[in-house]
Coordinates of C-alpha atoms in Angstrom, one line a residue:
M177 CA -17.9 18.5 173.4
S178 CA -16.8 20.7 175.6
S179 CA -13.6 21.0 177.9
K180 CA -14.6 18.6 180.7
K181 CA -15.4 15.7 178.0
A182 CA -11.7 16.8 175.9
A183 CA -10.3 16.2 179.2
K184 CA -11.8 12.5 179.8
K185 CA -11.3 11.2 176.4
L186 CA -7.8 12.6 176.3
K187 CA -6.5 11.3 180.2
S188 CA -7.9 8.0 178.6
K189 CA -6.3 7.6 175.5
N190 CA -3.4 8.8 177.3
K191 CA -3.7 5.7 179.2
S192 CA -3.8 2.9 177.1
K193 CA -1.1 5.1 175.2
H194 CA 0.4 3.7 178.7
K195 CA -0.7 0.3 178.2
M196 CA 0.3 -0.3 174.8
Q197 CA 3.7 0.6 175.9
V198 CA 3.7 -1.5 179.9
D199 CA 2.2 -4.9 177.9
S200 CA 5.3 -3.8 175.5
I201 CA 7.8 -3.9 177.6
A202 CA 5.8 -6.9 179.2
L203 CA 6.6 -8.3 175.9
L204 CA 10.1 -7.7 175.8
H205 CA 10.9 -9.6 179.3
A206 CA 9.4 -12.1 178.4
T207 CA 10.9 -12.8 175.0
K208 CA 14.5 -12.5 176.6
R209 CA 13.5 -15.4 179.6
G210 CA 12.0 -17.8 176.2
D211 CA 8.1 -17.1 178.7
C212 CA 6.3 -18.1 174.5
G213 CA 3.2 -19.4 176.6
A214 CA 2.5 -14.6 177.9
M215 CA 4.9 -14.2 175.2
G216 CA 1.6 -15.9 173.1
R217 CA -1.4 -14.6 175.4
M218 CA 0.2 -10.7 175.2
I219 CA 0.6 -10.9 170.8
D220 CA -3.3 -12.7 170.6
G221 CA -4.4 -10.0 173.0
G222 CA -3.6 -8.1 170.6
L223 CA 0.2 -6.6 171.6
D224 CA 2.4 -5.4 168.1
V225 CA 5.2 -7.9 168.0
N226 CA 7.0 -5.5 165.6
A227 CA 6.5 -2.6 168.2
L228 CA 9.9 -0.6 168.2
V229 CA 9.1 -0.4 172.8
E230 CA 12.0 1.6 175.2
T231 CA 14.5 -1.2 176.7
G232 CA 16.1 1.1 179.2
M233 CA 19.6 0.5 177.6
K234 CA 20.7 4.2 176.5
D235 CA 22.7 4.3 173.4
R236 CA 26.9 5.4 174.1
V237 CA 27.3 8.2 170.7
T238 CA 23.5 10.0 171.6
G239 CA 22.4 9.5 175.0
Q240 CA 19.6 8.3 173.8
L241 CA 16.8 5.9 175.1
I242 CA 17.4 2.6 172.9
R243 CA 14.0 1.5 170.9
S244 CA 13.6 -1.9 169.8
T245 CA 11.6 -5.2 168.7
A246 CA 10.8 -8.4 171.1
L247 CA 12.4 -9.7 167.6
Y248 CA 15.8 -8.3 168.6
Q249 CA 15.3 -9.0 171.7
A250 CA 15.0 -13.0 171.5
V251 CA 18.0 -12.7 169.6
G252 CA 20.3 -11.9 171.3
A253 CA 18.8 -13.4 174.3
N254 CA 19.6 -16.7 172.3
Q255 CA 15.6 -17.3 172.9
A256 CA 15.3 -19.6 170.1
A257 CA 11.4 -20.9 171.1
A258 CA 10.8 -17.6 171.1
T259 CA 12.3 -16.4 168.4
R260 CA 9.6 -19.0 165.9
L261 CA 7.1 -17.8 167.5
L262 CA 7.6 -14.1 167.4
L263 CA 8.7 -14.5 163.4
D264 CA 5.2 -17.0 163.4
R265 CA 3.0 -14.7 164.3
G266 CA 4.8 -11.6 161.9
A267 CA 7.2 -10.3 163.6
D268 CA 9.0 -9.1 160.9
P269 CA 13.2 -9.5 161.0
S270 CA 14.5 -6.5 158.9
L271 CA 13.2 -4.4 160.9
A272 CA 15.9 -2.1 163.0
S273 CA 16.0 -0.7 166.4
S274 CA 16.8 2.8 167.2
A275 CA 20.4 2.2 167.3
G276 CA 20.9 0.8 164.1
G277 CA 20.9 -2.8 164.9
T278 CA 18.9 -5.5 163.2
A279 CA 18.1 -9.0 164.3
L280 CA 20.1 -10.5 161.6
M281 CA 23.6 -8.1 163.2
V282 CA 22.6 -9.8 166.4
S283 CA 22.6 -13.4 165.1
A284 CA 25.6 -12.8 163.7
T285 CA 28.0 -12.0 166.2
N286 CA 26.1 -14.7 167.9
P287 CA 27.5 -19.1 168.1
R288 CA 23.9 -20.3 167.2
L289 CA 23.5 -20.3 163.5
E290 CA 19.8 -21.9 164.0
L291 CA 19.0 -18.0 164.9
L292 CA 20.6 -16.6 161.5
Q293 CA 19.1 -19.5 159.3
R294 CA 15.5 -18.8 161.1
L295 CA 15.7 -15.4 160.1
M296 CA 17.3 -15.6 156.5
E297 CA 14.1 -18.2 156.0
A298 CA 12.0 -15.3 157.2
Q299 CA 13.7 -12.6 154.6
A300 CA 15.3 -11.0 156.5
E301 CA 17.6 -8.0 154.9
R302 CA 20.6 -8.5 154.8
G303 CA 21.4 -5.2 153.7
A304 CA 19.0 -3.7 155.6
T305 CA 20.3 -1.1 157.7
E306 CA 24.1 -0.5 158.8
S307 CA 25.1 0.6 162.9
A308 CA 25.7 3.5 163.3
D309 CA 30.0 2.9 162.6
G310 CA 28.7 1.7 159.1
S311 CA 29.0 -2.1 159.7
A312 CA 26.1 -4.9 158.3
A313 CA 26.2 -8.1 159.4
F314 CA 28.5 -9.6 157.2
L315 CA 30.8 -7.8 159.3
F316 CA 28.6 -8.5 162.7
A317 CA 29.9 -12.4 162.0
C318 CA 33.5 -12.0 160.8
Y319 CA 34.0 -9.8 163.8
S320 CA 33.6 -11.7 166.2
G321 CA 35.2 -15.4 164.4
N322 CA 31.4 -16.9 163.8
A323 CA 32.4 -18.4 160.2
D324 CA 29.5 -20.3 160.2
C325 CA 26.6 -17.3 159.9
S326 CA 29.5 -15.1 157.7
E327 CA 27.7 -17.5 155.2
Y328 CA 25.0 -16.5 155.8
A329 CA 24.9 -13.0 156.8

């Protein structure tokens, strides 16, 4: 392959990768807004519901950019319909963000028991990961004073 063809192929690959990152960020934004119509179109278009996407926030300990899944963002934004859609479309409820938190941990700090129950029905692993300080979902529920959630977490 000539160097021109190789450069063109690499440029095309980089463009494609960049478009996927932009689309994945768009999915996170739609998720936070609870825009299930847009989410469904993006997923139908081939977006990976389990992709870890940069959120623009930095980890307080490492300073690294935090990456999380759309499901993590949906739960964090209390978007029940978006959470259901993502789980129905194959989102893994046990995947952790780059900072070590899972959607289950987020839901345990959240007063909406419905989200936590939905994650448990989807087989979220209670001990899939621990946060940077060693806490699991049950402890998050207890710290947050969510007695209802601590039964499930």
